[in-house]
């Protein structure tokens, strides 16, 4: 009988507030903030400071360890959000429903930037593959790919109501694209380093760019109407005299307006205008955000006049002896209007300094009454902060920090009944509910390297880097006592089975044995820990393990060996040597037969504890092994390492059963429940993950075959891409290409369509044969093919094509051979009778005609098909357009009728509801403020 095992699968991940891989973004209502949390996006309620939802694609659709890299919110639609991922895919989510509406595949590298146009109908995406893709959000398909940048695209912005697009890149250039003609119309240089961010104000007066240069560059934006007027005003003589300069001015959209010196020397991270356009935030790669006030035209002109007036006064004083020159300067000042410069428009009003480096910023779309704006910051230490910006100060209003650690999770420990989880980091100890992932207590602490929860779940012990042993009261969430236990960092805390005691191992070469007991002082109970004996070692202690029968104690030292002693007498028993680098972790099985050691040399060694013989040495991880743990009452083992992986082993058979992927950085620690029904791991990515045992059985051989197939596929793909595939040529200046990309999904969809065409062809042939036999008089009942599911051949093919995702349709049809494409064209005539499928028919015919144009015009069999389609499609499209136009006109007429009946202006019900809700929330805020003021007054009187 082949042995089967139960599978472990990822169940939940918690502890991440905001990861550094992506930007944060407010929703259009300003009530929620979307923050990246590794592979998920958390939706935070800003006022309550709680996460209300997670946008998490299923593991099968996104693949393991695929992080979020870009977020964009549709300002025109309150609940739509576009999220870009590390594999180049983009998912459109409705975050109110928590559902993924569509998936767009086009990029070959990680998505770096996403931006909607004002109407929300178009989405522009930039990537590490140096391309910009324009997507039709309504049609759920890619329109075209813009190529020309020589390095990754860092930012994009729409101009002229979505008719133009400006993209910035690490290649130090800006490119202006005309989206109607799909070509690059202007290339803007001048930066001495990579351009990291660009933005344009809502009125599209200025476009600002930020790089590692010490100044921000500003460009004035020329719109189409201005360009037409300038072309009309140019006479013939002017064109001849200036040569090519006028024609260049005709096509140039961006014209350099000026520069503004920055305070910080770090490179620019993000540049963003607020919704009203009166503020500009410049976030640098350090801890600073500079807030600039944007003055309108009238104010900037007044400021320029004052500056000119001061300049004239100064020159008049300097040349006081020459009165004529002074008079002339005054006259010129009156005649010529002052030239507005960048310092006249942009004025630095605030500098926000955060405690740690800032990853991203986002302005709230709602402007509060009491201040100029609200801005949210995500910091690289897993923290969200909110600031209220006034003209004279910037005040922190809220910080979301309790739901996660500020640094690496260095240890995780489960209580004896598995209801509590304790985790430690460099400045805090947190108590979690492992089933829900909610943080119950946060206790200030020193750098905790190890921990242990005592039975009855009342107290916890934390060993710190400074050598202190902290005793934590879990119920009250306080640190009762910090005992100076060791002279070096405490690396390990292990319980003594069946006794009120524990053992600590430290870098000061000591292994100490402790006893604890609860003492009651002044009506309250406290835990008292006392050192009963000490064992001196020859080197630093890295790990300690006690056998379940308390017979042996094993100590791992810095000299790569593990020393085993008798627990009662502390006499030397065995020395386990064989590792090439220090042993970082070890564990003893429940029956006391085996001890497993994990080392920095990436090997896992299984030893017999009776004779100290090495049963097997396994190359377990690609990096150092940081923790190992047996499942109780079994010889199954979990190991984690710095290669981001969790592995499940059968130590008796020396086989790796499962490899669990999910962490995005080094995995530091591991805890297994008593029953082995779940495992908890902590990582450098600040996340704590729970892996649950399922009822699904699996076999070793099947898992081996799966792993070999995956490795073979990846090796073949890499070899094909690197060695045999022709190297892609550098794209031409402003080249345009197809938006989609070939993937497994598109290839399988192509195979499905070809199979459907073949089945339909066979069925049609059977039908014609049946009709011939029927005409001859040989009537026999016709038995349709069961595979057609009761549909006609034409309907069966239409069903197969309709199943293809809209975003993948173009690439799916491109892979069709010409013979199948021609056969597919013959069915389009029948499908046009269905009004719902007219758009699909048009897309199919357009793609096939563009792809196979040369062959179609030289194939006589294709001419009658194309002639019929030409007559049908135009008529059907006109019908659809007329229907849409009629419906829009009717709705407009109804709107006018409703507005004429009432005195109030017509407004959409949804916007009206939003207004009522916002007014209600403002009233509640005002009430709470008045209550707080009353309470303060009472306190002051007292």
PDB file of N, CA and C in Angstrom, residues 283-337:
ATOM      1  N   UNK A 283       7.495  64.108  -2.781  1.00  0.00           N
ATOM      2  CA  UNK A 283       8.035  63.124  -1.837  1.00  0.00           C
ATOM      3  C   UNK A 283       9.376  62.620  -2.343  1.00  0.00           C
ATOM      4  N   UNK A 284      10.377  62.680  -1.494  1.00  0.00           N
ATOM      5  CA  UNK A 284      11.710  62.223  -1.888  1.00  0.00           C
ATOM      6  C   UNK A 284      11.947  60.828  -1.312  1.00  0.00           C
ATOM      7  N   UNK A 285      13.063  60.216  -1.703  1.00  0.00           N
ATOM      8  CA  UNK A 285      13.353  58.846  -1.285  1.00  0.00           C
ATOM      9  C   UNK A 285      13.773  58.762   0.183  1.00  0.00           C
ATOM     10  N   UNK A 286      13.800  59.878   0.878  1.00  0.00           N
ATOM     11  CA  UNK A 286      14.138  59.891   2.299  1.00  0.00           C
ATOM     12  C   UNK A 286      12.906  60.003   3.169  1.00  0.00           C
ATOM     13  N   UNK A 287      12.971  60.894   4.173  1.00  0.00           N
ATOM     14  CA  UNK A 287      11.890  61.025   5.155  1.00  0.00           C
ATOM     15  C   UNK A 287      11.071  62.302   4.974  1.00  0.00           C
ATOM     16  N   UNK A 288      11.250  62.999   3.843  1.00  0.00           N
ATOM     17  CA  UNK A 288      10.687  64.346   3.699  1.00  0.00           C
ATOM     18  C   UNK A 288       9.646  64.400   2.584  1.00  0.00           C
ATOM     19  N   UNK A 289       8.583  65.164   2.824  1.00  0.00           N
ATOM     20  CA  UNK A 289       7.620  65.553   1.791  1.00  0.00           C
ATOM     21  C   UNK A 289       7.532  67.069   1.791  1.00  0.00           C
ATOM     22  N   UNK A 290       7.838  67.676   0.642  1.00  0.00           N
ATOM     23  CA  UNK A 290       7.752  69.134   0.525  1.00  0.00           C
ATOM     24  C   UNK A 290       6.399  69.492  -0.095  1.00  0.00           C
ATOM     25  N   UNK A 291       5.679  70.397   0.568  1.00  0.00           N
ATOM     26  CA  UNK A 291       4.358  70.821   0.098  1.00  0.00           C
ATOM     27  C   UNK A 291       4.471  72.233  -0.465  1.00  0.00           C
ATOM     28  N   UNK A 292       4.091  72.396  -1.740  1.00  0.00           N
ATOM     29  CA  UNK A 292       4.125  73.697  -2.411  1.00  0.00           C
ATOM     30  C   UNK A 292       2.703  74.202  -2.621  1.00  0.00           C
ATOM     31  N   UNK A 293       2.521  75.501  -2.408  1.00  0.00           N
ATOM     32  CA  UNK A 293       1.236  76.153  -2.705  1.00  0.00           C
ATOM     33  C   UNK A 293       1.276  76.612  -4.158  1.00  0.00           C
ATOM     34  N   UNK A 294       0.235  76.284  -4.923  1.00  0.00           N
ATOM     35  CA  UNK A 294       0.152  76.672  -6.335  1.00  0.00           C
ATOM     36  C   UNK A 294      -0.769  77.883  -6.442  1.00  0.00           C
ATOM     37  N   UNK A 295      -0.210  79.011  -6.862  1.00  0.00           N
ATOM     38  CA  UNK A 295      -0.996  80.239  -6.973  1.00  0.00           C
ATOM     39  C   UNK A 295      -1.676  80.301  -8.331  1.00  0.00           C
ATOM     40  N   UNK A 296      -2.853  80.910  -8.364  1.00  0.00           N
ATOM     41  CA  UNK A 296      -3.555  81.048  -9.655  1.00  0.00           C
ATOM     42  C   UNK A 296      -2.924  82.180 -10.472  1.00  0.00           C
ATOM     43  N   UNK A 297      -3.439  82.403 -11.661  1.00  0.00           N
ATOM     44  CA  UNK A 297      -2.825  83.365 -12.596  1.00  0.00           C
ATOM     45  C   UNK A 297      -2.799  84.781 -12.017  1.00  0.00           C
ATOM     46  N   UNK A 298      -3.918  85.206 -11.417  1.00  0.00           N
ATOM     47  CA  UNK A 298      -3.989  86.578 -10.884  1.00  0.00           C
ATOM     48  C   UNK A 298      -2.973  86.777  -9.759  1.00  0.00           C
ATOM     49  N   UNK A 299      -2.904  85.812  -8.833  1.00  0.00           N
ATOM     50  CA  UNK A 299      -1.962  85.930  -7.708  1.00  0.00           C
ATOM     51  C   UNK A 299      -0.517  85.895  -8.190  1.00  0.00           C
ATOM     52  N   UNK A 300      -0.228  85.002  -9.144  1.00  0.00           N
ATOM     53  CA  UNK A 300       1.150  84.893  -9.633  1.00  0.00           C
ATOM     54  C   UNK A 300       1.570  86.163 -10.371  1.00  0.00           C
ATOM     55  N   UNK A 301       0.628  86.786 -11.082  1.00  0.00           N
ATOM     56  CA  UNK A 301       0.953  88.049 -11.771  1.00  0.00           C
ATOM     57  C   UNK A 301       1.225  89.168 -10.763  1.00  0.00           C
ATOM     58  N   UNK A 302       0.408  89.204  -9.694  1.00  0.00           N
ATOM     59  CA  UNK A 302       0.621  90.219  -8.651  1.00  0.00           C
ATOM     60  C   UNK A 302       1.990  90.008  -7.989  1.00  0.00           C
ATOM     61  N   UNK A 303       2.319  88.752  -7.751  1.00  0.00           N
ATOM     62  CA  UNK A 303       3.611  88.446  -7.137  1.00  0.00           C
ATOM     63  C   UNK A 303       4.766  88.856  -8.061  1.00  0.00           C
ATOM     64  N   UNK A 304       4.584  88.615  -9.368  1.00  0.00           N
ATOM     65  CA  UNK A 304       5.618  88.994 -10.337  1.00  0.00           C
ATOM     66  C   UNK A 304       5.774  90.512 -10.389  1.00  0.00           C
ATOM     67  N   UNK A 305       4.634  91.235 -10.286  1.00  0.00           N
ATOM     68  CA  UNK A 305       4.686  92.706 -10.279  1.00  0.00           C
ATOM     69  C   UNK A 305       5.449  93.217  -9.057  1.00  0.00           C
ATOM     70  N   UNK A 306       5.141  92.623  -7.901  1.00  0.00           N
ATOM     71  CA  UNK A 306       5.831  93.038  -6.680  1.00  0.00           C
ATOM     72  C   UNK A 306       7.334  92.764  -6.799  1.00  0.00           C
ATOM     73  N   UNK A 307       7.675  91.613  -7.360  1.00  0.00           N
ATOM     74  CA  UNK A 307       9.087  91.266  -7.528  1.00  0.00           C
ATOM     75  C   UNK A 307       9.773  92.256  -8.456  1.00  0.00           C
ATOM     76  N   UNK A 308       9.082  92.616  -9.548  1.00  0.00           N
ATOM     77  CA  UNK A 308       9.634  93.581 -10.495  1.00  0.00           C
ATOM     78  C   UNK A 308       9.772  94.958  -9.849  1.00  0.00           C
ATOM     79  N   UNK A 309       8.779  95.305  -9.021  1.00  0.00           N
ATOM     80  CA  UNK A 309       8.807  96.601  -8.355  1.00  0.00           C
ATOM     81  C   UNK A 309       9.993  96.682  -7.380  1.00  0.00           C
ATOM     82  N   UNK A 310      10.203  95.574  -6.640  1.00  0.00           N
ATOM     83  CA  UNK A 310      11.342  95.542  -5.716  1.00  0.00           C
ATOM     84  C   UNK A 310      12.663  95.643  -6.476  1.00  0.00           C
ATOM     85  N   UNK A 311      12.719  94.981  -7.617  1.00  0.00           N
ATOM     86  CA  UNK A 311      13.938  94.995  -8.433  1.00  0.00           C
ATOM     87  C   UNK A 311      14.223  96.414  -8.927  1.00  0.00           C
ATOM     88  N   UNK A 312      13.142  97.115  -9.352  1.00  0.00           N
ATOM     89  CA  UNK A 312      13.296  98.491  -9.853  1.00  0.00           C
ATOM     90  C   UNK A 312      13.760  99.421  -8.727  1.00  0.00           C
ATOM     91  N   UNK A 313      13.203  99.216  -7.532  1.00  0.00           N
ATOM     92  CA  UNK A 313      13.610 100.050  -6.395  1.00  0.00           C
ATOM     93  C   UNK A 313      15.085  99.852  -6.076  1.00  0.00           C
ATOM     94  N   UNK A 314      15.489  98.575  -6.118  1.00  0.00           N
ATOM     95  CA  UNK A 314      16.880  98.248  -5.818  1.00  0.00           C
ATOM     96  C   UNK A 314      17.818  98.884  -6.836  1.00  0.00           C
ATOM     97  N   UNK A 315      17.448  98.770  -8.126  1.00  0.00           N
ATOM     98  CA  UNK A 315      18.294  99.347  -9.178  1.00  0.00           C
ATOM     99  C   UNK A 315      18.309 100.869  -9.081  1.00  0.00           C
ATOM    100  N   UNK A 316      17.161 101.447  -8.649  1.00  0.00           N
ATOM    101  CA  UNK A 316      17.086 102.900  -8.495  1.00  0.00           C
ATOM    102  C   UNK A 316      18.021 103.377  -7.380  1.00  0.00           C
ATOM    103  N   UNK A 317      18.105 102.597  -6.292  1.00  0.00           N
ATOM    104  CA  UNK A 317      19.009 102.964  -5.197  1.00  0.00           C
ATOM    105  C   UNK A 317      20.462 102.858  -5.621  1.00  0.00           C
ATOM    106  N   UNK A 318      20.759 101.777  -6.368  1.00  0.00           N
ATOM    107  CA  UNK A 318      22.153 101.565  -6.792  1.00  0.00           C
ATOM    108  C   UNK A 318      22.612 102.660  -7.751  1.00  0.00           C
ATOM    109  N   UNK A 319      21.660 103.146  -8.586  1.00  0.00           N
ATOM    110  CA  UNK A 319      22.030 104.151  -9.580  1.00  0.00           C
ATOM    111  C   UNK A 319      21.351 105.483  -9.237  1.00  0.00           C
ATOM    112  N   UNK A 320      21.442 105.809  -7.975  1.00  0.00           N
ATOM    113  CA  UNK A 320      20.766 107.034  -7.520  1.00  0.00           C
ATOM    114  C   UNK A 320      21.381 108.280  -8.143  1.00  0.00           C
ATOM    115  N   UNK A 321      22.702 108.213  -8.474  1.00  0.00           N
ATOM    116  CA  UNK A 321      23.324 109.409  -9.016  1.00  0.00           C
ATOM    117  C   UNK A 321      22.889 109.676 -10.452  1.00  0.00           C
ATOM    118  N   UNK A 322      22.437 108.592 -11.149  1.00  0.00           N
ATOM    119  CA  UNK A 322      21.985 108.783 -12.539  1.00  0.00           C
ATOM    120  C   UNK A 322      20.471 108.752 -12.535  1.00  0.00           C
ATOM    121  N   UNK A 323      19.827 109.874 -12.516  1.00  0.00           N
ATOM    122  CA  UNK A 323      18.360 109.949 -12.409  1.00  0.00           C
ATOM    123  C   UNK A 323      17.663 109.529 -13.694  1.00  0.00           C
ATOM    124  N   UNK A 324      18.272 109.767 -14.824  1.00  0.00           N
ATOM    125  CA  UNK A 324      17.628 109.436 -16.103  1.00  0.00           C
ATOM    126  C   UNK A 324      17.390 107.934 -16.235  1.00  0.00           C
ATOM    127  N   UNK A 325      18.404 107.155 -15.896  1.00  0.00           N
ATOM    128  CA  UNK A 325      18.248 105.689 -15.992  1.00  0.00           C
ATOM    129  C   UNK A 325      17.110 105.194 -15.097  1.00  0.00           C
ATOM    130  N   UNK A 326      17.002 105.784 -13.939  1.00  0.00           N
ATOM    131  CA  UNK A 326      15.927 105.393 -13.020  1.00  0.00           C
ATOM    132  C   UNK A 326      14.567 105.664 -13.604  1.00  0.00           C
ATOM    133  N   UNK A 327      14.407 106.870 -14.266  1.00  0.00           N
ATOM    134  CA  UNK A 327      13.128 107.191 -14.895  1.00  0.00           C
ATOM    135  C   UNK A 327      12.799 106.216 -16.015  1.00  0.00           C
ATOM    136  N   UNK A 328      13.799 105.856 -16.793  1.00  0.00           N
ATOM    137  CA  UNK A 328      13.576 104.944 -17.925  1.00  0.00           C
ATOM    138  C   UNK A 328      13.096 103.593 -17.420  1.00  0.00           C
ATOM    139  N   UNK A 329      13.756 103.126 -16.329  1.00  0.00           N
ATOM    140  CA  UNK A 329      13.374 101.806 -15.807  1.00  0.00           C
ATOM    141  C   UNK A 329      11.925 101.812 -15.339  1.00  0.00           C
ATOM    142  N   UNK A 330      11.484 102.916 -14.743  1.00  0.00           N
ATOM    143  CA  UNK A 330      10.084 102.991 -14.295  1.00  0.00           C
ATOM    144  C   UNK A 330       9.143 102.957 -15.479  1.00  0.00           C
ATOM    145  N   UNK A 331       9.490 103.631 -16.505  1.00  0.00           N
ATOM    146  CA  UNK A 331       8.630 103.671 -17.700  1.00  0.00           C
ATOM    147  C   UNK A 331       8.506 102.286 -18.312  1.00  0.00           C
ATOM    148  N   UNK A 332       9.658 101.577 -18.428  1.00  0.00           N
ATOM    149  CA  UNK A 332       9.628 100.235 -19.019  1.00  0.00           C
ATOM    150  C   UNK A 332       8.810  99.293 -18.156  1.00  0.00           C
ATOM    151  N   UNK A 333       8.897  99.464 -16.843  1.00  0.00           N
ATOM    152  CA  UNK A 333       8.110  98.620 -15.945  1.00  0.00           C
ATOM    153  C   UNK A 333       6.634  98.831 -16.143  1.00  0.00           C
ATOM    154  N   UNK A 334       6.224 100.073 -16.448  1.00  0.00           N
ATOM    155  CA  UNK A 334       4.804 100.331 -16.666  1.00  0.00           C
ATOM    156  C   UNK A 334       4.352  99.805 -18.018  1.00  0.00           C
ATOM    157  N   UNK A 335       5.209  99.875 -19.029  1.00  0.00           N
ATOM    158  CA  UNK A 335       4.792  99.493 -20.383  1.00  0.00           C
ATOM    159  C   UNK A 335       4.678  97.983 -20.523  1.00  0.00           C
ATOM    160  N   UNK A 336       5.700  97.250 -20.056  1.00  0.00           N
ATOM    161  CA  UNK A 336       5.754  95.802 -20.261  1.00  0.00           C
ATOM    162  C   UNK A 336       5.151  95.076 -19.070  1.00  0.00           C
ATOM    163  N   UNK A 337       4.306  94.102 -19.372  1.00  0.00           N
ATOM    164  CA  UNK A 337       3.743  93.287 -18.290  1.00  0.00           C
ATOM    165  C   UNK A 337       4.840  92.378 -17.741  1.00  0.00           C
TER     166      UNK A 337
END
